[in-house]
Short mmCIF file of C-alpha atoms and ligand atoms in Angstrom, two decimals:
data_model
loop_
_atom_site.label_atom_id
_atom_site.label_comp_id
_atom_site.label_asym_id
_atom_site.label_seq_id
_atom_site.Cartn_x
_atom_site.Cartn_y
_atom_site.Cartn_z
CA UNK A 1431 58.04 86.89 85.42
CA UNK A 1432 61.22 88.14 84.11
CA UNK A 1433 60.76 91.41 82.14
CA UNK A 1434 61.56 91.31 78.53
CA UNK A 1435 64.81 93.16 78.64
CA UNK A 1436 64.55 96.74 75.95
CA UNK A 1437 67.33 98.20 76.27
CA UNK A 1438 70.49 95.67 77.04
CA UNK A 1439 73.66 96.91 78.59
CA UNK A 1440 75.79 96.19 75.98
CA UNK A 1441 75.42 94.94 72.12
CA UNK A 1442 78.01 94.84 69.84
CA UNK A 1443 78.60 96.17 66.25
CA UNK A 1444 79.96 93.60 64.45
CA UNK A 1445 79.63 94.51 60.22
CA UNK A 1446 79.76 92.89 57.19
CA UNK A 1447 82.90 93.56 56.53
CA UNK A 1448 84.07 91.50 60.11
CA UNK A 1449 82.14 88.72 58.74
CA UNK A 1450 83.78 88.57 55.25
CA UNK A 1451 87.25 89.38 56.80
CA UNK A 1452 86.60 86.08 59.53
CA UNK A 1453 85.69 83.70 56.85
CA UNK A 1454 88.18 85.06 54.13
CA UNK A 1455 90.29 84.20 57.23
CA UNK A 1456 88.96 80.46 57.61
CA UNK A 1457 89.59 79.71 53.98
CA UNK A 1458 92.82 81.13 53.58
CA UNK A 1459 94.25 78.34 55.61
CA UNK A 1460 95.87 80.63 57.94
CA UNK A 1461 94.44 80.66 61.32
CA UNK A 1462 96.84 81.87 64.06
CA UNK A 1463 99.06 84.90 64.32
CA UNK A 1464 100.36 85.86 60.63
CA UNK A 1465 99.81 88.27 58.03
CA UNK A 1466 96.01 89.68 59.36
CA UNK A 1467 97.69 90.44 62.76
CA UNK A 1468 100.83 92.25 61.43
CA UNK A 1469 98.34 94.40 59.22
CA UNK A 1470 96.23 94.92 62.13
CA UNK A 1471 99.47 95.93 64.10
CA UNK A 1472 100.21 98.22 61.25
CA UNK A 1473 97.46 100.20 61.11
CA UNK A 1474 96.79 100.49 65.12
CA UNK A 1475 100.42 101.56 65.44
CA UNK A 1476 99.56 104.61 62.76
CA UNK A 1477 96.24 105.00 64.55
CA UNK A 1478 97.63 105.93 67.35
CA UNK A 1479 100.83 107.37 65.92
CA UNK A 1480 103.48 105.06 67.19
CA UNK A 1481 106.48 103.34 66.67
CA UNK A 1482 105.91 99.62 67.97
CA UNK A 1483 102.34 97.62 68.56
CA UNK A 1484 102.20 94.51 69.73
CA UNK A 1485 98.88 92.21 69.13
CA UNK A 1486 98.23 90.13 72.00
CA UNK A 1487 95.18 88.04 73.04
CA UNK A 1488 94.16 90.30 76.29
CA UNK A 1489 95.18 93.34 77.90
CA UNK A 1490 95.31 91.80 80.90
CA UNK A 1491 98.32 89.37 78.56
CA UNK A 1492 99.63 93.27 77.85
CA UNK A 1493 99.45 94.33 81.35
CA UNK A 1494 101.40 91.27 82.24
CA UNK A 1495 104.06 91.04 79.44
CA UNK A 1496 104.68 94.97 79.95
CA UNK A 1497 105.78 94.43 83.48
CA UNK A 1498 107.81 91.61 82.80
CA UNK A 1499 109.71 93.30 80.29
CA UNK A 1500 110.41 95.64 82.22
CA UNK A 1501 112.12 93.63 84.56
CA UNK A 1502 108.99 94.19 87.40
CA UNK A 1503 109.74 91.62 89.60
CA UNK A 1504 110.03 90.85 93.63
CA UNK A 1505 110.60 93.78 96.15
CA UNK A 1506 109.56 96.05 93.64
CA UNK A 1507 106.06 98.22 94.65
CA UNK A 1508 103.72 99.16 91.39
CA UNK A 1509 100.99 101.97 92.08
CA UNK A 1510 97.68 101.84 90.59
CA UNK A 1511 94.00 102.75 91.24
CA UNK A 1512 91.74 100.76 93.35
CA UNK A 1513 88.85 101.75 91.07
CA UNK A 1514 89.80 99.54 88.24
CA UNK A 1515 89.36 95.66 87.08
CA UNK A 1516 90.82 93.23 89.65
CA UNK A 1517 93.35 91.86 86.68
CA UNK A 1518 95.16 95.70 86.83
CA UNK A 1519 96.12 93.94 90.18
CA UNK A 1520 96.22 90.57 89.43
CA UNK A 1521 99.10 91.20 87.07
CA UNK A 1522 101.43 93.36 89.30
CA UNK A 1523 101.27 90.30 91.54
CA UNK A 1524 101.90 87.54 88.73
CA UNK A 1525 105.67 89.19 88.29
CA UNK A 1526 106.01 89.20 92.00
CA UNK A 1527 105.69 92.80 92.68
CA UNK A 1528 104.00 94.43 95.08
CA UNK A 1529 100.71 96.44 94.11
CA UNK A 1530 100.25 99.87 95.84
CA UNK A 1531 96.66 101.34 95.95
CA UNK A 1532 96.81 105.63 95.41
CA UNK A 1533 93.31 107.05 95.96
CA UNK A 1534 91.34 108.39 93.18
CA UNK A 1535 90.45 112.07 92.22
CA UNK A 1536 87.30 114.14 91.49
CA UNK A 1537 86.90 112.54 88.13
CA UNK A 1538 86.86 109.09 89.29
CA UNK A 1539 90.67 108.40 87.84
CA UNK A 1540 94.07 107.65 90.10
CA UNK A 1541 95.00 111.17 91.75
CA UNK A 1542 98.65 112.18 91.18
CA UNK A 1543 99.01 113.95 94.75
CA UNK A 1544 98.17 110.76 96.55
CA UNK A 1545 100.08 108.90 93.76
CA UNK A 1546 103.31 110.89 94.99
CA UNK A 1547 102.05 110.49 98.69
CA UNK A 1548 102.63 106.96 98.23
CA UNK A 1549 106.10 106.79 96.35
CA UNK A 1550 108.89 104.79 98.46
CA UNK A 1551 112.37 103.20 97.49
CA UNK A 1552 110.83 100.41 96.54
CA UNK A 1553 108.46 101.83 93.74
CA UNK A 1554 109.33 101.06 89.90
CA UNK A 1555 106.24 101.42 88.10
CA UNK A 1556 102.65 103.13 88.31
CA UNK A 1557 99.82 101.48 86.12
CA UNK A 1558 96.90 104.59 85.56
CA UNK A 1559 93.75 103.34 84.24
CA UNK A 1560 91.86 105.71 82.03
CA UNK A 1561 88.47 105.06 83.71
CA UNK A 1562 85.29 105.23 81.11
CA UNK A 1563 87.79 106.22 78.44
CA UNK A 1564 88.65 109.80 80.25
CA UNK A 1565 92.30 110.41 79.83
CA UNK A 1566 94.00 110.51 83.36
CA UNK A 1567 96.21 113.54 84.51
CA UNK A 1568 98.85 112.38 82.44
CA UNK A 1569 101.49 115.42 82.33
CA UNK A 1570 101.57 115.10 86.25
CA UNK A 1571 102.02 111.68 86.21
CA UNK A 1572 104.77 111.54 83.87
CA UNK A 1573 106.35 114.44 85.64
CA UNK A 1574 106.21 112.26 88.86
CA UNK A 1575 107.69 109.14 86.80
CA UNK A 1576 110.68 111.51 85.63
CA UNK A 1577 111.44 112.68 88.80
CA UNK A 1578 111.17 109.25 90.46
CA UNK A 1579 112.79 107.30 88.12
CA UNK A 1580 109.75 105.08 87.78
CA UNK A 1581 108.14 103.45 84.75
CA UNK A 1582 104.67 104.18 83.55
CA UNK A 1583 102.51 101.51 81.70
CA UNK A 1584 98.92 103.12 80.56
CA UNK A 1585 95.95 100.22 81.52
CA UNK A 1586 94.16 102.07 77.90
CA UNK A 1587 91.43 98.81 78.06
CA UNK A 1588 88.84 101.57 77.92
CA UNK A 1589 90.92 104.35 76.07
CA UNK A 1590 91.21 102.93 72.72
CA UNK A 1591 90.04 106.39 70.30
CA UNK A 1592 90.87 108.80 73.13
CA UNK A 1593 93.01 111.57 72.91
CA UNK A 1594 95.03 113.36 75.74
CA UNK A 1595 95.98 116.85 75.05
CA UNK A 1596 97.66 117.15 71.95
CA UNK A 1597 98.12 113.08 71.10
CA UNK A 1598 96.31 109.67 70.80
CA UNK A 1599 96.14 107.84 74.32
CA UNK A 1600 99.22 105.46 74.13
CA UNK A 1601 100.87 107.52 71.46
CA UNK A 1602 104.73 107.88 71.27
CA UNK A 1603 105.32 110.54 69.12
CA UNK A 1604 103.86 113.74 70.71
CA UNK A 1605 105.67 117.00 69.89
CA UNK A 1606 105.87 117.74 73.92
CA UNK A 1607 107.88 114.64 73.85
CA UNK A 1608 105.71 113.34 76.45
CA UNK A 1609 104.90 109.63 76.70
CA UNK A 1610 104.62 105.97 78.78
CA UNK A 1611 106.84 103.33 78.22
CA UNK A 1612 104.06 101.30 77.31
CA UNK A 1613 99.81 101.51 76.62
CA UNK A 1614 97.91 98.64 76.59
CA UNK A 1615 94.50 98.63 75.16
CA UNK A 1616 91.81 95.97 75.81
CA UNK A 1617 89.86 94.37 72.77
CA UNK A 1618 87.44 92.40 75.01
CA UNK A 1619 83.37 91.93 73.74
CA UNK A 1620 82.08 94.68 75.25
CA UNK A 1621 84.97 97.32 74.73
CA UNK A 1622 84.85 100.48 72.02
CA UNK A 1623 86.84 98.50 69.55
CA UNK A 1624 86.45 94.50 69.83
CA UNK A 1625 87.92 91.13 68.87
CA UNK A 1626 85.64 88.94 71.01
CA UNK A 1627 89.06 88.64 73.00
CA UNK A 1628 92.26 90.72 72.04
CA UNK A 1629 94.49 93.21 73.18
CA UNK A 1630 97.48 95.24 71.87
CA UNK A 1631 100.39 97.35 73.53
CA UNK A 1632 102.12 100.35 72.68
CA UNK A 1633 105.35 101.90 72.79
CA UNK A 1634 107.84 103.78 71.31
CA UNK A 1635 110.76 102.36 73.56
CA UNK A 1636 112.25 99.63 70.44
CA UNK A 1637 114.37 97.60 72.91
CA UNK A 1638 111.13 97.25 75.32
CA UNK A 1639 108.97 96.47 71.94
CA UNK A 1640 111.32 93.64 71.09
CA UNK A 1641 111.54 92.38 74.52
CA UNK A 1642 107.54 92.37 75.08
CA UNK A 1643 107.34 90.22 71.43
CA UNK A 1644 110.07 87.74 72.32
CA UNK A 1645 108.46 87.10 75.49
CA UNK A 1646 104.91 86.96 73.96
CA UNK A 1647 105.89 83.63 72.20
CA UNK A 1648 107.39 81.41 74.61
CA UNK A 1649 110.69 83.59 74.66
CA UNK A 1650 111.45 82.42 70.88
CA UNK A 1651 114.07 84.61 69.66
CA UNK A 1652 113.46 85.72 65.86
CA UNK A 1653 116.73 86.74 65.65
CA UNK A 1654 118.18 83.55 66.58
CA UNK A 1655 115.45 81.75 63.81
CA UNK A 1656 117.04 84.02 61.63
CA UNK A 1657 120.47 83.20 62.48
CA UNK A 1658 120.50 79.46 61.81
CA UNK A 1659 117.60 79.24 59.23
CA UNK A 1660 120.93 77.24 57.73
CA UNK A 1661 120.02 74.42 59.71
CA UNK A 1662 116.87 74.33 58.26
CA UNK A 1663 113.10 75.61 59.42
CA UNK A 1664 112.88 73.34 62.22
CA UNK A 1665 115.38 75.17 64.38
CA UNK A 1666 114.47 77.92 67.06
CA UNK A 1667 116.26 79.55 70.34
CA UNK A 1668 114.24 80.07 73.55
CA UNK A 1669 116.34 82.86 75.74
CA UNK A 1670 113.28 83.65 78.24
CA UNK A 1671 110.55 81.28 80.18
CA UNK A 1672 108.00 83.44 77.92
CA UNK A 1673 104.20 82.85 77.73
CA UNK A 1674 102.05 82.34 74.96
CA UNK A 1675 99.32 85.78 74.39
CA UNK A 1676 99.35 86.10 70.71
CA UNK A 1677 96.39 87.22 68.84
CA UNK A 1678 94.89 85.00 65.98
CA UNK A 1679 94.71 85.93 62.16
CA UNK A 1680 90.44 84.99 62.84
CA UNK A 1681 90.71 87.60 65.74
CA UNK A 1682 93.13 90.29 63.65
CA UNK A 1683 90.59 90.07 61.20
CA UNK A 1684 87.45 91.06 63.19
CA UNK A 1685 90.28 93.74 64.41
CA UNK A 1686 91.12 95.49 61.31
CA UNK A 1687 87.74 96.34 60.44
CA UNK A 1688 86.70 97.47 64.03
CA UNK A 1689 89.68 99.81 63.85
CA UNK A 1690 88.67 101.41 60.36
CA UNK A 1691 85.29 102.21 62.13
CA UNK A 1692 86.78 102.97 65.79
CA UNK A 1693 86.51 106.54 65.34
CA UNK A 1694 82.84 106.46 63.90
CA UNK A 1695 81.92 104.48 66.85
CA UNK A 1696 83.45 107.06 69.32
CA UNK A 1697 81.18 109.86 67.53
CA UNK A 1698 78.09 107.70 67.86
CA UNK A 1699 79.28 107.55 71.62
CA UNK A 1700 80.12 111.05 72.05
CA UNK A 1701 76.74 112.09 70.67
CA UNK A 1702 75.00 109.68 72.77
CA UNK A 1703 76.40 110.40 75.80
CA UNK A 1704 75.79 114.39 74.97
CA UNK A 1705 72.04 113.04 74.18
CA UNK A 1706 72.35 111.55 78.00
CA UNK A 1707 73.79 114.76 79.44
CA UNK A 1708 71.04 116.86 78.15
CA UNK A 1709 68.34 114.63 79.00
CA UNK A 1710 69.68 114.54 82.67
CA UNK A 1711 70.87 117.84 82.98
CA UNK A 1712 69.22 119.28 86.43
CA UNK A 1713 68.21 115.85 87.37
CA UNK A 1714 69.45 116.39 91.64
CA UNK A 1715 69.99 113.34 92.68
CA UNK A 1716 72.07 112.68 89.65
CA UNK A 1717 75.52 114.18 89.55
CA UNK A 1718 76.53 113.70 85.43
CA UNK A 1719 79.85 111.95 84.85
CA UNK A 1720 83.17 113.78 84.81
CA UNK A 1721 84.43 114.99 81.14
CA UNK A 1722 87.38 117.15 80.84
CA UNK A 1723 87.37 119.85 77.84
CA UNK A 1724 91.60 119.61 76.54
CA UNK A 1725 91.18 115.63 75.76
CA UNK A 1726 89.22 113.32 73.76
CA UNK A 1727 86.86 111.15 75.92
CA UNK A 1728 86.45 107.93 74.55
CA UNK A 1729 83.16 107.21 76.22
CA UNK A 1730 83.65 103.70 76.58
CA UNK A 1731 81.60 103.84 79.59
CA UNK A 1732 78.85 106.77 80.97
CA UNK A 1733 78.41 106.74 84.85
CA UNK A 1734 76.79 109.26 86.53
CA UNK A 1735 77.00 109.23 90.48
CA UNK A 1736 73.83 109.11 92.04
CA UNK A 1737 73.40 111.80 95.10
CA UNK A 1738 72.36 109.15 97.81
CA UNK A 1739 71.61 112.15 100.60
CA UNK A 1740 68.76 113.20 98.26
CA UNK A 1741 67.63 109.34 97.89
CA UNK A 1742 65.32 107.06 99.75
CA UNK A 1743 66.99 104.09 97.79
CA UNK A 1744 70.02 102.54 96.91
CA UNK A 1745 72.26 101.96 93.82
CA UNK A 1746 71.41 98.27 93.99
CA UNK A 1747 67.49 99.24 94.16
CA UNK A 1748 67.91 101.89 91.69
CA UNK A 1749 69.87 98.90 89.35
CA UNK A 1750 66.86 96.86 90.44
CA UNK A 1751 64.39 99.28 89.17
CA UNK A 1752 65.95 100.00 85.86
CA UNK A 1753 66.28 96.07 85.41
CA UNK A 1754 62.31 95.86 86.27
CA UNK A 1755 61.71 98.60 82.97
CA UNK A 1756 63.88 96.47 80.86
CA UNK A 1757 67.17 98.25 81.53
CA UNK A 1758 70.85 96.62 81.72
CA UNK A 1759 73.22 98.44 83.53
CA UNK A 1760 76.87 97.48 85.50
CA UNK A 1761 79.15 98.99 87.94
CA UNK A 1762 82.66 100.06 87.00
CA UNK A 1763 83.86 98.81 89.56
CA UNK A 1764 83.83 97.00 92.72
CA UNK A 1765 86.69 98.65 94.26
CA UNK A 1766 89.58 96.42 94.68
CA UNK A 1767 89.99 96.33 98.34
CA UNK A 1768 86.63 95.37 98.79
CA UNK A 1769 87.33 91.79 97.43
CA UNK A 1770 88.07 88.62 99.33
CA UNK A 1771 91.43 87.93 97.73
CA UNK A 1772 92.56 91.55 98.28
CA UNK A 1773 91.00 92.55 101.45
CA UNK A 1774 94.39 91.85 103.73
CA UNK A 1775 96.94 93.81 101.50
CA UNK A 1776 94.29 96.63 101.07
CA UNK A 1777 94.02 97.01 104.80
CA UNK A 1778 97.68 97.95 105.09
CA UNK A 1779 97.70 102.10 106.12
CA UNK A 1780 99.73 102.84 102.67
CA UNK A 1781 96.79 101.26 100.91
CA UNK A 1782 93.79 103.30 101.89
CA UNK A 1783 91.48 105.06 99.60
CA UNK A 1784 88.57 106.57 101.43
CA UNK A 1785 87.32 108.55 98.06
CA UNK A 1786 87.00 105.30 95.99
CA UNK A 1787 85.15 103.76 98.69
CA UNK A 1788 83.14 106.32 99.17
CA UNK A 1789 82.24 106.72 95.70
CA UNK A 1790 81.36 103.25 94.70
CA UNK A 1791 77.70 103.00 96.24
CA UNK A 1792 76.73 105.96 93.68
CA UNK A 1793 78.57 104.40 90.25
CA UNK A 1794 76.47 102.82 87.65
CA UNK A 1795 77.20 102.84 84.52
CA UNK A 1796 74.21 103.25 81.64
CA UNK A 1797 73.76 101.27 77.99
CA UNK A 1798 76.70 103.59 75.87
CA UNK A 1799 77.36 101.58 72.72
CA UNK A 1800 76.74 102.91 68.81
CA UNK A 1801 74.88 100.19 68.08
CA UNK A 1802 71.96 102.22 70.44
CA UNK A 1803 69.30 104.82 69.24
CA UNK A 1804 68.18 107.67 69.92
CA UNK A 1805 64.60 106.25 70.85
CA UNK A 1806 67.12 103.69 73.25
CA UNK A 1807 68.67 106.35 74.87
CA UNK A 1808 65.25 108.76 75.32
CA UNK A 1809 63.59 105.40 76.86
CA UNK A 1810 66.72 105.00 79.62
CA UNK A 1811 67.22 108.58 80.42
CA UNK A 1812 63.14 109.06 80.77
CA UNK A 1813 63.39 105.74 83.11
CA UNK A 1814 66.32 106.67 85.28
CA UNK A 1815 64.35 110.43 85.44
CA UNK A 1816 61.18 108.99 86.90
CA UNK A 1817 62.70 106.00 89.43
CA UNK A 1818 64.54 108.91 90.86
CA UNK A 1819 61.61 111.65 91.20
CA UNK A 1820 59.76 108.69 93.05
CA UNK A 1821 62.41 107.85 95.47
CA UNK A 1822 63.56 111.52 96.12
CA UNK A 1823 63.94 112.06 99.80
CA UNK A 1824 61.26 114.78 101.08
CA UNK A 1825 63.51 117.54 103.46
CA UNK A 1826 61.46 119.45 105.80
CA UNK A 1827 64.90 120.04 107.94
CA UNK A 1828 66.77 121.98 104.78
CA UNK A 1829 63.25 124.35 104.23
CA UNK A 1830 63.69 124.83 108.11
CA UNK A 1831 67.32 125.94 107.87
CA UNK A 1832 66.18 128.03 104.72
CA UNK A 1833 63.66 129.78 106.87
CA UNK A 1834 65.87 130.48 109.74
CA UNK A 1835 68.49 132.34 107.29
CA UNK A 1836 65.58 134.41 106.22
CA UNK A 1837 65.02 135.53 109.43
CA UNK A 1838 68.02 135.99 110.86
C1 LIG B 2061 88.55 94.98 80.48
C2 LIG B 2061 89.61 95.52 81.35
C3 LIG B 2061 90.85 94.89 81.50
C4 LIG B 2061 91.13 93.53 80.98
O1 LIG B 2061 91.00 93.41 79.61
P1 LIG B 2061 91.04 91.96 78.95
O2 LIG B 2061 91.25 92.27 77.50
O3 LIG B 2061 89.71 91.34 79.22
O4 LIG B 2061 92.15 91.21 79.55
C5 LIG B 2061 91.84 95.52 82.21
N1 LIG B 2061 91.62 96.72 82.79
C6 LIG B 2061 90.45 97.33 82.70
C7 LIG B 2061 90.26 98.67 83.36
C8 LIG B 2061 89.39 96.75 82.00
O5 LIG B 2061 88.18 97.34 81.96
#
């Protein structure tokens, strides 16, 4: 029989207040993008302390528009990390571009040395993701970008409430003077601030801000509605083939309110994930997941790497086991050369990355989410304690070794 799952990998914290705001929505008789999404703009863009936001209806959407407005296209190479969601990929290859795999680093995010190992002519862009919600090594990457010429868009899906150094993740108006040409943050169910399905990008750059929101509705110029409202409101200008990722007013609202609470629910995660780290603190065959003390973590995600030497079992068993006990968990993420589609291009020599391969058979990733408790959190770490005590590999050969130092 299928156990009666406790403790789910994800629930969301939808309020009151999203509730009212959705139906106040309904019967105002405006559904799609209008004056709930340019509030909702508003207030991210001073969240985050920035000049332009665009609302769009995915990050992936972001991801995409960002590169086209940039002018990403064919025979241009785009690095990013393999250990991220295949649609950080998919999208460098929608514009045509080539995607370039740099290895990660110790704390799971793209690693700037192998970043700049794998620069060429060719390269225009590199796409860091901001793994769990940990800021990436930004100030090396942005001194690589300066020096190379090449742009930097910020894959923030899991970064929305962190804080790099002395700004918001996909801030523009840092006093170092520091920042990407574009962030774009994912509002998908299960991330730290949701719209069921949203998104919303970043920048300070105004020509690339109007660029991104001309092309974000079928390449309507404003402008040009402005321009010959004298022939009446029926008249528009397309100048680009654009697409058509705007948000909804019935998603903006859900929005607004998850914003006003974002950095409440990033406390509730910090605390719980400190509540992990202390329960699992000299757990061995647990290594506890990488933090770094000058940022903001966003917690989005907690994944601890399991220490598979010291194991008798797997990841999958050990997923197996918590799932038995009435555990969700997930794995961030199947690295991207390990999928079908990707497999060829990965194989190419300027694509390896041994260390995300090698990493992914430890990562799982553990309920985070405010709407847990304490009890919740007690109940996994007390679970993932005792499936790893039972499956911890006995190891006569290291007392052996001990006893030969001794002696000699
Ligand atoms: C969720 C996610 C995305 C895609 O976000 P959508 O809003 O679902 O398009 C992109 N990158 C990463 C790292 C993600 O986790």
């Amino acid at each position: 029989m299928k156990p009666q799952i406790e403790v789910p990998f994800h629930r969301p914290s939808i309020g009151e207040e999203e509730i009212q705001e959705v139906v106040r929505t309904l019967r105002s008789g405006w559904l799609t993008t209008g004056p709930r999404t340019a509030a909702f703009e508003q207030e991210f863009r001073t969240y985050v302390d920035v000049s332009y936001a665009q609302a769009v209806n995915s990050c992936t959407a972001g991801l995409h528009l960002s590169l086209a407005a940039l002018g990403i296209g064919p025979g241009m190479e785009v690095i990013t990390t393999p250990l991220t969601f295949c649609a950080t990929v998919n999208v460098i290859l929608h514009v045509g571009a080539t995607p370039v795999l740099a290895d990660i680093g110790p704390d799971g995010n793209i690693d700037p040395e192998s970043v700049a190992s794998k620069i060429t002519g060719n390269t225009r862009a590199i796409i860091p993701v901001h793994l769990a919600g940990l800021p990436c090594q930004m100030s090396s990457l942005w001194a690589l970008a300066r020096s190379h010429g090449l742009h930097v868009i910020e894959d923030a899906a899991h970064a929305a409430g962190a804080r790099y150094m002395d700004q918001p993740v996909g801030g523009g108006n840092s006093p170092s003077g520091n920042h990407s040409d574009a962030a774009v943050f994912s509002f998908y169910a299960t991330k730290n601030l949701t719209t069921g399905e949203g998104g919303m990008i970043t920048t300070a750059n105004e020509a690339l801000a109007e660029k991104v929101k001309i092309l974000c509705l079928h390449g309507i110029s404003k402008n040009a509605w402005d321009r010959y409202t004298a022939r009446g409101h029926w008249y528009y200008d397309v100048l680009f083939p654009g697409f058509k990722y705007n948000l909804t007013d019935i998603q903006s609202a859900i929005g607004l309110h998850q914003l006003r609470k974002l950095d409440s629910f990033i406390e509730a995660r910090t605390r719980y994930a400190g509540l992990y780290n202390h329960l699992l603190d000299g757990v061995e065959e647990l290594e506890l997941p990488p933090d770094r003390s000058d940022s903001r973590h966003a917690w989005h995600l907690y994944i601890p790497r399991l220490r598979l030497e010291d194991l008798t079992i797997t990841r999958d068993d050990f997923i197996t086991a918590l799932r038995e006990r009435g555990i969700g968990t997930s794995v961030h993420f199947i690295p991207i050369p390990l999928h079908r589609f990707f497999a060829a291009f990965a194989n190419r020599p300027e694509n390896q990355c041994p260390r995300a391969l090698a990493l992914y058979p430890r990562l799982v990733s553990l309920p985070l989410y405010p709407a847990l408790s304490e009890t919740d959190v007690e109940f996994v770490a007390n679970a993932v304690r005792d499936i790893l005590q039972k499956s911890r590999k006995r190891r006569p050969v290291s007392v052996a070794r001990a006893m030969t130092n001794v002696s000699s």
